[in-house]
mmCIF file of C-alpha atoms in Angstrom:
data_model
loop_
_atom_site.group_PDB
_atom_site.id
_atom_site.type_symbol
_atom_site.label_atom_id
_atom_site.label_comp_id
_atom_site.label_asym_id
_atom_site.label_seq_id
_atom_site.Cartn_x
_atom_site.Cartn_y
_atom_site.Cartn_z
ATOM 1 C CA MET A 1 0.000 0.000 0.000
ATOM 2 C CA ALA A 2 1.287 3.448 -0.902
ATOM 3 C CA SER A 3 1.917 5.929 1.916
ATOM 4 C CA GLY A 4 -0.828 8.438 2.771
ATOM 5 C CA ARG A 5 -4.553 8.043 3.193
ATOM 6 C CA PRO A 6 -5.758 4.472 2.462
ATOM 7 C CA THR A 7 -7.972 4.169 -0.607
ATOM 8 C CA MET A 8 -10.839 1.897 -1.563
ATOM 9 C CA ALA A 9 -8.405 0.034 -3.840
ATOM 10 C CA ASP A 10 -6.150 -0.614 -0.819
ATOM 11 C CA VAL A 11 -9.104 -2.108 1.080
ATOM 12 C CA ALA A 12 -10.055 -4.246 -1.925
ATOM 13 C CA ALA A 13 -6.520 -5.597 -2.304
ATOM 14 C CA ALA A 14 -6.198 -6.413 1.406
ATOM 15 C CA ALA A 15 -9.626 -8.064 1.565
ATOM 16 C CA GLY A 16 -9.129 -9.989 -1.695
ATOM 17 C CA VAL A 17 -12.212 -8.518 -3.397
ATOM 18 C CA SER A 18 -12.900 -6.018 -6.174
ATOM 19 C CA THR A 19 -13.169 -2.283 -5.614
ATOM 20 C CA ALA A 20 -16.731 -2.523 -6.915
ATOM 21 C CA LEU A 21 -17.582 -4.894 -4.062
ATOM 22 C CA VAL A 22 -15.978 -2.592 -1.470
ATOM 23 C CA SER A 23 -18.115 0.214 -2.885
ATOM 24 C CA ILE A 24 -21.234 -1.941 -2.511
ATOM 25 C CA VAL A 25 -20.372 -2.592 1.142
ATOM 26 C CA PHE A 26 -19.859 1.062 2.065
ATOM 27 C CA ARG A 27 -22.886 2.256 0.116
ATOM 28 C CA GLU A 28 -24.992 -0.261 2.073
ATOM 29 C CA VAL A 29 -26.718 -1.545 -1.082
ATOM 30 C CA PRO A 30 -27.600 -5.155 -2.010
ATOM 31 C CA GLY A 31 -24.923 -7.245 -3.710
ATOM 32 C CA ALA A 32 -22.617 -8.550 -0.976
ATOM 33 C CA SER A 33 -23.048 -11.342 1.542
ATOM 34 C CA GLU A 34 -23.058 -10.563 5.250
ATOM 35 C CA ALA A 35 -19.749 -12.380 5.706
ATOM 36 C CA THR A 36 -18.170 -10.332 2.934
ATOM 37 C CA ARG A 37 -19.488 -7.090 4.438
ATOM 38 C CA GLU A 38 -17.996 -7.965 7.815
ATOM 39 C CA ARG A 39 -14.611 -8.893 6.299
ATOM 40 C CA VAL A 40 -14.392 -5.720 4.203
ATOM 41 C CA LYS A 41 -15.311 -3.466 7.125
ATOM 42 C CA ARG A 42 -12.829 -5.240 9.405
ATOM 43 C CA VAL A 43 -10.017 -4.775 6.882
ATOM 44 C CA ALA A 44 -11.021 -1.134 6.379
ATOM 45 C CA ASP A 45 -10.808 -0.533 10.123
ATOM 46 C CA GLU A 46 -7.393 -2.178 10.281
ATOM 47 C CA LEU A 47 -6.108 0.035 7.456
ATOM 48 C CA GLY A 48 -7.720 3.159 8.835
ATOM 49 C CA TYR A 49 -9.804 3.678 5.710
ATOM 50 C CA VAL A 50 -12.412 6.449 5.925
ATOM 51 C CA PRO A 51 -14.994 6.571 3.079
ATOM 52 C CA ASP A 52 -15.176 9.780 1.069
ATOM 53 C CA ARG A 53 -18.820 10.658 1.599
ATOM 54 C CA HIS A 54 -18.773 13.310 -1.094
ATOM 55 C CA ALA A 55 -17.491 10.828 -3.637
ATOM 56 C CA GLN A 56 -20.044 8.290 -2.445
ATOM 57 C CA LYS A 57 -22.866 10.697 -3.168
ATOM 58 C CA LEU A 58 -21.560 11.194 -6.682
ATOM 59 C CA ARG A 59 -21.460 7.417 -7.237
ATOM 60 C CA GLN A 60 -24.542 6.332 -5.318
ATOM 61 C CA ILE A 61 -26.553 5.662 -8.496
ATOM 62 C CA ARG A 62 -25.458 2.465 -10.241
ATOM 63 C CA SER A 63 -24.491 2.864 -13.873
ATOM 64 C CA GLY A 64 -26.253 -0.316 -14.997
ATOM 65 C CA LEU A 65 -23.509 -0.757 -17.605
ATOM 66 C CA LEU A 66 -21.353 -3.761 -18.484
ATOM 67 C CA GLY A 67 -18.340 -2.988 -20.659
ATOM 68 C CA VAL A 68 -17.095 -5.240 -23.460
ATOM 69 C CA THR A 69 -13.809 -5.115 -25.355
ATOM 70 C CA PHE A 70 -13.583 -6.873 -28.714
ATOM 71 C CA GLU A 71 -11.277 -7.030 -31.728
ATOM 72 C CA LEU A 72 -12.805 -5.157 -34.656
ATOM 73 C CA GLN A 73 -11.225 -7.498 -37.200
ATOM 74 C CA GLN A 74 -12.501 -10.754 -35.671
ATOM 75 C CA PRO A 75 -15.901 -11.855 -37.095
ATOM 76 C CA PHE A 76 -16.337 -14.303 -34.204
ATOM 77 C CA HIS A 77 -16.206 -11.392 -31.758
ATOM 78 C CA GLY A 78 -18.959 -9.687 -33.732
ATOM 79 C CA ASP A 79 -21.088 -12.832 -33.437
ATOM 80 C CA LEU A 80 -20.491 -12.855 -29.674
ATOM 81 C CA VAL A 81 -21.405 -9.188 -29.258
ATOM 82 C CA GLU A 82 -24.673 -9.816 -31.089
ATOM 83 C CA GLN A 83 -25.595 -12.399 -28.439
ATOM 84 C CA LEU A 84 -24.356 -10.269 -25.536
ATOM 85 C CA TYR A 85 -27.001 -7.601 -26.171
ATOM 86 C CA PRO A 86 -30.035 -9.789 -25.338
ATOM 87 C CA ALA A 87 -28.125 -11.565 -22.556
ATOM 88 C CA MET A 88 -27.523 -8.238 -20.813
ATOM 89 C CA THR A 89 -31.021 -6.914 -21.469
ATOM 90 C CA ASP A 90 -32.472 -10.025 -19.831
ATOM 91 C CA ARG A 91 -30.611 -9.091 -16.635
ATOM 92 C CA GLY A 92 -31.344 -5.378 -16.705
ATOM 93 C CA TYR A 93 -27.983 -4.123 -17.947
ATOM 94 C CA ASP A 94 -26.877 -2.080 -20.956
ATOM 95 C CA LEU A 95 -23.779 -2.871 -23.021
ATOM 96 C CA VAL A 96 -20.919 -0.465 -23.688
ATOM 97 C CA LEU A 97 -18.507 -1.491 -26.461
ATOM 98 C CA SER A 98 -14.850 -0.557 -26.810
ATOM 99 C CA GLY A 99 -13.052 -1.785 -29.909
ATOM 100 C CA ILE A 100 -9.479 -3.031 -30.272
ATOM 101 C CA ALA A 101 -7.715 -2.355 -33.574
ATOM 102 C CA PRO A 102 -4.172 -2.033 -34.923
ATOM 103 C CA THR A 103 -4.389 1.671 -34.041
ATOM 104 C CA ARG A 104 -6.000 1.137 -30.600
ATOM 105 C CA ASP A 105 -4.596 -1.349 -28.105
ATOM 106 C CA GLU A 106 -6.464 -3.384 -25.517
ATOM 107 C CA LYS A 107 -5.411 -1.314 -22.504
ATOM 108 C CA THR A 108 -6.729 1.843 -24.163
ATOM 109 C CA ALA A 109 -10.021 0.081 -24.880
ATOM 110 C CA ILE A 110 -10.278 -1.042 -21.257
ATOM 111 C CA GLU A 111 -9.562 2.400 -19.794
ATOM 112 C CA ALA A 112 -12.335 3.879 -21.933
ATOM 113 C CA LEU A 113 -14.822 1.470 -20.319
ATOM 114 C CA VAL A 114 -13.554 2.248 -16.826
ATOM 115 C CA ARG A 115 -14.120 5.943 -17.494
ATOM 116 C CA GLU A 116 -17.692 5.126 -18.534
ATOM 117 C CA ARG A 117 -18.236 3.728 -14.998
ATOM 118 C CA CYS A 118 -19.010 0.220 -16.220
ATOM 119 C CA GLU A 119 -19.805 -2.005 -13.258
ATOM 120 C CA ALA A 120 -17.932 -4.990 -14.699
ATOM 121 C CA LEU A 121 -15.817 -5.736 -17.767
ATOM 122 C CA ILE A 122 -16.103 -8.621 -20.241
ATOM 123 C CA LEU A 123 -12.967 -9.038 -22.356
ATOM 124 C CA LEU A 124 -13.379 -11.056 -25.549
ATOM 125 C CA GLY A 125 -10.236 -13.025 -26.391
ATOM 126 C CA SER A 126 -8.115 -10.822 -24.151
ATOM 127 C CA ARG A 127 -4.368 -10.880 -24.779
ATOM 128 C CA LEU A 128 -3.504 -9.471 -21.342
ATOM 129 C CA GLY A 129 -1.215 -11.597 -19.200
ATOM 130 C CA PRO A 130 -2.315 -12.947 -15.793
ATOM 131 C CA ALA A 131 -0.508 -10.165 -13.909
ATOM 132 C CA ASP A 132 -2.271 -7.410 -15.860
ATOM 133 C CA LEU A 133 -5.629 -9.168 -15.520
ATOM 134 C CA GLY A 134 -5.118 -9.547 -11.788
ATOM 135 C CA GLU A 135 -4.258 -5.866 -11.429
ATOM 136 C CA LEU A 136 -7.351 -4.883 -13.407
ATOM 137 C CA ALA A 137 -9.514 -7.164 -11.251
ATOM 138 C CA HIS A 138 -8.531 -5.105 -8.195
ATOM 139 C CA ARG A 139 -10.189 -2.103 -9.853
ATOM 140 C CA VAL A 140 -13.318 -3.649 -11.368
ATOM 141 C CA PRO A 141 -14.868 -7.144 -11.707
ATOM 142 C CA VAL A 142 -13.475 -8.857 -14.821
ATOM 143 C CA GLN A 143 -14.560 -11.767 -17.014
ATOM 144 C CA VAL A 144 -12.691 -13.121 -20.039
ATOM 145 C CA VAL A 145 -14.210 -15.071 -22.919
ATOM 146 C CA ALA A 146 -12.526 -17.670 -25.145
ATOM 147 C CA ARG A 147 -9.404 -18.154 -23.011
ATOM 148 C CA ALA A 148 -8.332 -19.377 -19.594
ATOM 149 C CA PRO A 149 -8.026 -16.553 -17.040
ATOM 150 C CA GLY A 150 -4.687 -17.543 -15.509
ATOM 151 C CA VAL A 151 -5.614 -15.778 -12.252
ATOM 152 C CA ASP A 152 -8.218 -16.794 -9.664
ATOM 153 C CA THR A 153 -9.740 -13.308 -9.255
ATOM 154 C CA VAL A 154 -10.904 -13.240 -12.888
ATOM 155 C CA GLY A 155 -13.828 -15.288 -14.195
ATOM 156 C CA ALA A 156 -13.835 -17.013 -17.583
ATOM 157 C CA VAL A 157 -16.212 -18.673 -19.994
ATOM 158 C CA ARG A 158 -14.687 -20.581 -22.884
ATOM 159 C CA MET A 159 -15.080 -23.556 -25.138
ATOM 160 C CA ASP A 160 -12.994 -26.698 -24.693
ATOM 161 C CA ASP A 161 -10.337 -26.013 -27.356
ATOM 162 C CA ASP A 162 -8.668 -29.366 -26.759
ATOM 163 C CA LEU A 163 -11.938 -31.207 -27.462
ATOM 164 C CA GLY A 164 -12.631 -28.996 -30.472
ATOM 165 C CA ILE A 165 -9.374 -29.962 -32.148
ATOM 166 C CA ILE A 166 -9.978 -33.636 -31.358
ATOM 167 C CA LEU A 167 -13.375 -33.441 -33.067
ATOM 168 C CA GLY A 168 -11.721 -31.952 -36.149
ATOM 169 C CA VAL A 169 -8.898 -34.500 -36.316
ATOM 170 C CA ASP A 170 -11.310 -37.402 -35.810
ATOM 171 C CA HIS A 171 -13.583 -36.103 -38.576
ATOM 172 C CA LEU A 172 -10.684 -35.991 -41.039
ATOM 173 C CA ALA A 173 -9.387 -39.374 -39.884
ATOM 174 C CA VAL A 174 -12.762 -40.998 -40.591
ATOM 175 C CA LEU A 175 -12.561 -39.517 -44.097
ATOM 176 C CA GLY A 176 -9.244 -41.338 -44.585
ATOM 177 C CA HIS A 177 -6.794 -38.461 -44.122
ATOM 178 C CA ARG A 178 -3.410 -39.599 -42.787
ATOM 179 C CA ARG A 179 -1.370 -36.454 -43.488
ATOM 180 C CA ILE A 180 -2.790 -33.340 -41.862
ATOM 181 C CA ALA A 181 -1.242 -29.884 -41.482
ATOM 182 C CA TYR A 182 -2.381 -27.524 -38.724
ATOM 183 C CA ILE A 183 -1.867 -23.752 -39.077
ATOM 184 C CA ASP A 184 -1.581 -22.372 -35.552
ATOM 185 C CA GLY A 185 -2.817 -19.046 -34.204
ATOM 186 C CA GLY A 186 0.531 -17.522 -33.316
ATOM 187 C CA ASP A 187 0.135 -15.583 -30.063
ATOM 188 C CA ALA A 188 -3.673 -15.552 -30.170
ATOM 189 C CA PRO A 189 -5.510 -16.726 -27.010
ATOM 190 C CA GLY A 190 -6.240 -20.461 -27.107
ATOM 191 C CA SER A 191 -3.599 -21.221 -29.731
ATOM 192 C CA GLY A 192 -1.422 -23.275 -27.391
ATOM 193 C CA ASP A 193 -4.288 -25.517 -26.272
ATOM 194 C CA ARG A 194 -5.289 -26.211 -29.864
ATOM 195 C CA VAL A 195 -1.741 -27.064 -30.927
ATOM 196 C CA SER A 196 -1.204 -29.466 -28.022
ATOM 197 C CA GLY A 197 -4.571 -31.112 -28.677
ATOM 198 C CA PHE A 198 -3.733 -31.535 -32.359
ATOM 199 C CA LEU A 199 -0.325 -33.088 -31.748
ATOM 200 C CA ARG A 200 -1.612 -35.425 -29.072
ATOM 201 C CA ARG A 201 -4.593 -36.671 -31.095
ATOM 202 C CA THR A 202 -2.691 -37.184 -34.356
ATOM 203 C CA THR A 203 -0.050 -39.138 -32.425
ATOM 204 C CA GLU A 204 -2.732 -41.300 -30.789
ATOM 205 C CA LEU A 205 -4.225 -42.099 -34.211
ATOM 206 C CA GLY A 206 -0.862 -42.665 -35.914
ATOM 207 C CA ILE A 207 -1.466 -39.739 -38.271
ATOM 208 C CA ASP A 208 1.276 -37.563 -39.748
ATOM 209 C CA GLY A 209 0.353 -34.275 -38.095
ATOM 210 C CA ARG A 210 2.433 -31.163 -38.722
ATOM 211 C CA VAL A 211 2.117 -27.709 -37.176
ATOM 212 C CA VAL A 212 2.777 -24.660 -39.348
ATOM 213 C CA HIS A 213 3.239 -21.170 -37.911
ATOM 214 C CA GLY A 214 0.292 -18.907 -38.641
ATOM 215 C CA GLY A 215 -1.816 -16.287 -36.885
ATOM 216 C CA SER A 216 -5.425 -15.166 -36.700
ATOM 217 C CA ALA A 217 -6.004 -13.352 -40.016
ATOM 218 C CA GLU A 218 -6.604 -14.314 -43.644
ATOM 219 C CA THR A 219 -3.100 -13.172 -44.582
ATOM 220 C CA ASP A 220 -1.668 -15.706 -42.126
ATOM 221 C CA GLY A 221 -3.559 -18.464 -43.897
ATOM 222 C CA VAL A 222 -2.314 -17.233 -47.251
ATOM 223 C CA SER A 223 1.320 -17.201 -46.096
ATOM 224 C CA ALA A 224 1.170 -20.620 -44.442
ATOM 225 C CA MET A 225 -0.626 -22.348 -47.327
ATOM 226 C CA THR A 226 1.674 -20.768 -49.897
ATOM 227 C CA ALA A 227 4.693 -22.069 -47.975
ATOM 228 C CA LEU A 228 3.211 -25.582 -47.754
ATOM 229 C CA LEU A 229 2.565 -25.740 -51.492
ATOM 230 C CA ASP A 230 5.946 -24.260 -52.413
ATOM 231 C CA GLN A 231 7.656 -26.862 -50.215
ATOM 232 C CA GLY A 232 5.787 -29.662 -51.978
ATOM 233 C CA ASP A 233 3.986 -30.680 -48.783
ATOM 234 C CA THR A 234 1.846 -33.807 -49.219
ATOM 235 C CA ALA A 235 -0.844 -33.027 -46.643
ATOM 236 C CA THR A 236 -4.315 -34.056 -47.819
ATOM 237 C CA ALA A 237 -6.062 -31.871 -45.240
ATOM 238 C CA VAL A 238 -5.397 -28.535 -43.556
ATOM 239 C CA MET A 239 -6.852 -27.419 -40.244
ATOM 240 C CA ALA A 240 -6.720 -23.723 -39.382
ATOM 241 C CA PHE A 241 -6.710 -21.847 -36.076
ATOM 242 C CA ASN A 242 -9.899 -20.030 -37.046
ATOM 243 C CA ASP A 243 -12.250 -19.458 -39.969
ATOM 244 C CA ARG A 244 -10.395 -16.354 -41.146
ATOM 245 C CA VAL A 245 -7.159 -18.304 -41.529
ATOM 246 C CA ALA A 246 -9.047 -21.106 -43.297
ATOM 247 C CA ILE A 247 -10.502 -18.598 -45.776
ATOM 248 C CA GLY A 248 -6.963 -17.435 -46.571
ATOM 249 C CA VAL A 249 -6.048 -21.076 -47.204
ATOM 250 C CA LEU A 250 -9.009 -21.486 -49.574
ATOM 251 C CA ASP A 251 -7.974 -18.376 -51.491
ATOM 252 C CA VAL A 252 -4.500 -19.796 -52.186
ATOM 253 C CA LEU A 253 -5.858 -23.187 -53.194
ATOM 254 C CA VAL A 254 -8.300 -21.655 -55.675
ATOM 255 C CA ARG A 255 -5.576 -19.496 -57.216
ATOM 256 C CA ARG A 256 -3.265 -22.534 -57.473
ATOM 257 C CA GLY A 257 -5.927 -24.562 -59.276
ATOM 258 C CA LYS A 258 -6.532 -26.994 -56.397
ATOM 259 C CA SER A 259 -9.996 -28.491 -55.941
ATOM 260 C CA VAL A 260 -11.536 -28.470 -52.449
ATOM 261 C CA PRO A 261 -12.199 -31.041 -51.091
ATOM 262 C CA GLU A 262 -11.234 -33.363 -53.980
ATOM 263 C CA ASP A 263 -7.524 -32.487 -53.860
ATOM 264 C CA ILE A 264 -7.327 -31.225 -50.289
ATOM 265 C CA SER A 265 -9.755 -30.728 -47.400
ATOM 266 C CA VAL A 266 -9.884 -27.558 -45.301
ATOM 267 C CA MET A 267 -11.323 -27.047 -41.812
ATOM 268 C CA GLY A 268 -11.711 -23.839 -39.807
ATOM 269 C CA TYR A 269 -12.647 -23.049 -36.209
ATOM 270 C CA ASP A 270 -15.390 -20.813 -34.696
ATOM 271 C CA ASP A 271 -18.328 -21.276 -37.112
ATOM 272 C CA SER A 272 -18.298 -17.517 -37.669
ATOM 273 C CA ARG A 273 -20.796 -15.967 -40.052
ATOM 274 C CA LEU A 274 -18.128 -16.013 -42.783
ATOM 275 C CA SER A 275 -17.956 -19.809 -42.678
ATOM 276 C CA ARG A 276 -21.695 -20.040 -43.368
ATOM 277 C CA LEU A 277 -21.648 -17.990 -46.579
ATOM 278 C CA ALA A 278 -22.917 -20.153 -49.444
ATOM 279 C CA HIS A 279 -19.828 -19.716 -51.628
ATOM 280 C CA ILE A 280 -17.526 -20.667 -48.720
ATOM 281 C CA ASP A 281 -19.547 -23.344 -46.858
ATOM 282 C CA LEU A 282 -16.605 -24.104 -44.568
ATOM 283 C CA SER A 283 -16.341 -27.164 -42.346
ATOM 284 C CA THR A 284 -15.527 -25.855 -38.880
ATOM 285 C CA ILE A 285 -15.691 -26.312 -35.123
ATOM 286 C CA ALA A 286 -18.607 -24.324 -33.714
ATOM 287 C CA GLN A 287 -18.365 -22.284 -30.547
ATOM 288 C CA ASP A 288 -21.829 -21.687 -29.056
ATOM 289 C CA THR A 289 -21.954 -17.869 -29.016
ATOM 290 C CA ASP A 290 -25.423 -17.762 -27.457
ATOM 291 C CA ARG A 291 -24.406 -19.906 -24.514
ATOM 292 C CA LEU A 292 -21.027 -18.176 -24.136
ATOM 293 C CA ALA A 293 -22.790 -14.813 -23.954
ATOM 294 C CA HIS A 294 -25.436 -15.850 -21.454
ATOM 295 C CA GLU A 295 -22.968 -17.698 -19.221
ATOM 296 C CA VAL A 296 -20.487 -14.819 -19.047
ATOM 297 C CA VAL A 297 -23.183 -12.210 -18.347
ATOM 298 C CA ALA A 298 -24.663 -14.433 -15.627
ATOM 299 C CA GLN A 299 -21.236 -14.847 -14.047
ATOM 300 C CA ALA A 300 -20.459 -11.107 -14.265
ATOM 301 C CA VAL A 301 -23.747 -10.223 -12.551
ATOM 302 C CA GLY A 302 -23.094 -12.883 -9.914
ATOM 303 C CA GLN A 303 -19.618 -11.464 -9.363
ATOM 304 C CA LEU A 304 -21.148 -8.038 -8.738
ATOM 305 C CA GLY A 305 -23.302 -9.734 -6.118
ATOM 306 C CA GLY A 306 -20.288 -11.106 -4.293
ATOM 307 C CA HIS A 307 -20.226 -14.616 -5.751
ATOM 308 C CA ALA A 308 -16.924 -16.352 -6.440
ATOM 309 C CA VAL A 309 -15.721 -16.499 -10.031
ATOM 310 C CA SER A 310 -15.315 -19.710 -12.037
ATOM 311 C CA ASP A 311 -13.560 -20.923 -15.174
ATOM 312 C CA ILE A 312 -16.508 -22.327 -17.131
ATOM 313 C CA VAL A 313 -15.590 -24.666 -20.007
ATOM 314 C CA LEU A 314 -18.249 -25.581 -22.597
ATOM 315 C CA PRO A 315 -18.219 -28.315 -25.279
ATOM 316 C CA PRO A 316 -17.814 -27.284 -28.962
ATOM 317 C CA THR A 317 -19.557 -28.925 -31.937
ATOM 318 C CA LEU A 318 -18.287 -30.220 -35.275
ATOM 319 C CA ILE A 319 -19.975 -28.668 -38.331
ATOM 320 C CA ALA A 320 -19.174 -30.639 -41.503
ATOM 321 C CA ARG A 321 -19.742 -28.728 -44.744
ATOM 322 C CA ARG A 322 -18.456 -28.931 -48.299
ATOM 323 C CA THR A 323 -14.741 -28.142 -47.681
ATOM 324 C CA THR A 324 -13.993 -31.565 -46.162
ATOM 325 C CA GLY A 325 -14.309 -34.850 -48.026
ATOM 326 C CA ARG A 326 -12.670 -38.195 -48.606
ATOM 327 C CA ALA A 327 -8.904 -38.200 -48.796
ATOM 328 C CA PRO A 328 -7.643 -38.491 -52.402
ATOM 329 C CA GLU A 329 -6.201 -41.804 -53.507
ATOM 330 C CA SER A 330 -2.421 -41.957 -53.091
#
């Protein structure tokens, strides 16, 4: 704790709760258990914290806002946001969006939501490390979507990426594919889990599984697929970190005169709206955006009420479309 007058953040850190919960306790409003109220007040007394009554009066009306950060260039995030609106409305909250782009980093997006007095933050595919997430959680309740939190003060709702990759590998194996390339997501959240799941499952099935460096955009799929073809790679199927990367793969294959799936099968991940376009019709692993949205909003509201956070893991679903088919004859 810094020298000088103790702050609400100091009380929150010492009591192991969020600043929002300390505020609830001292405003004497519903949202904290009796045990939590007693612990917070005891810690405040020990630190010598005295509430700023003037500031309390300015903040006594709840904002009713939940803030959401999302990457502007990720279609899957757009699908999630669409489901977050009704999920929040059902619980009496309004949504405030803050976009992340090449010209606007995640921390800037987060600070904009804090300034808007959002009661809790929901970070879609956050790239913050555990230390930064933990520090943020001392200021405001935090939930992350589509990744593990890495810190026990932050809640999470995500799909089982390991299971998702297994579903994809098994689908291709049933179609007779014995040489499969996987284009990873680089530093994107969830990439490590998907790579480890791919390598483990292909090894278990005796399949030649290779991992190629990629990323999360179409250009990453283009670069990786171009390299595979130029190297004379013999893979009969390609799995991609997400649908955007898979679409980049398809673009290269079309320009190189390859037939999909007759010459090579392609599978994405997310079941984003792009994958469902008629001229793409991409086989993919579906993440249930409706359930993700409702689960994370429910957990954020519960967190505001003093409930402990959880790391909720949901099962994905295989969606087989026209880009996967029988492996070509050797």
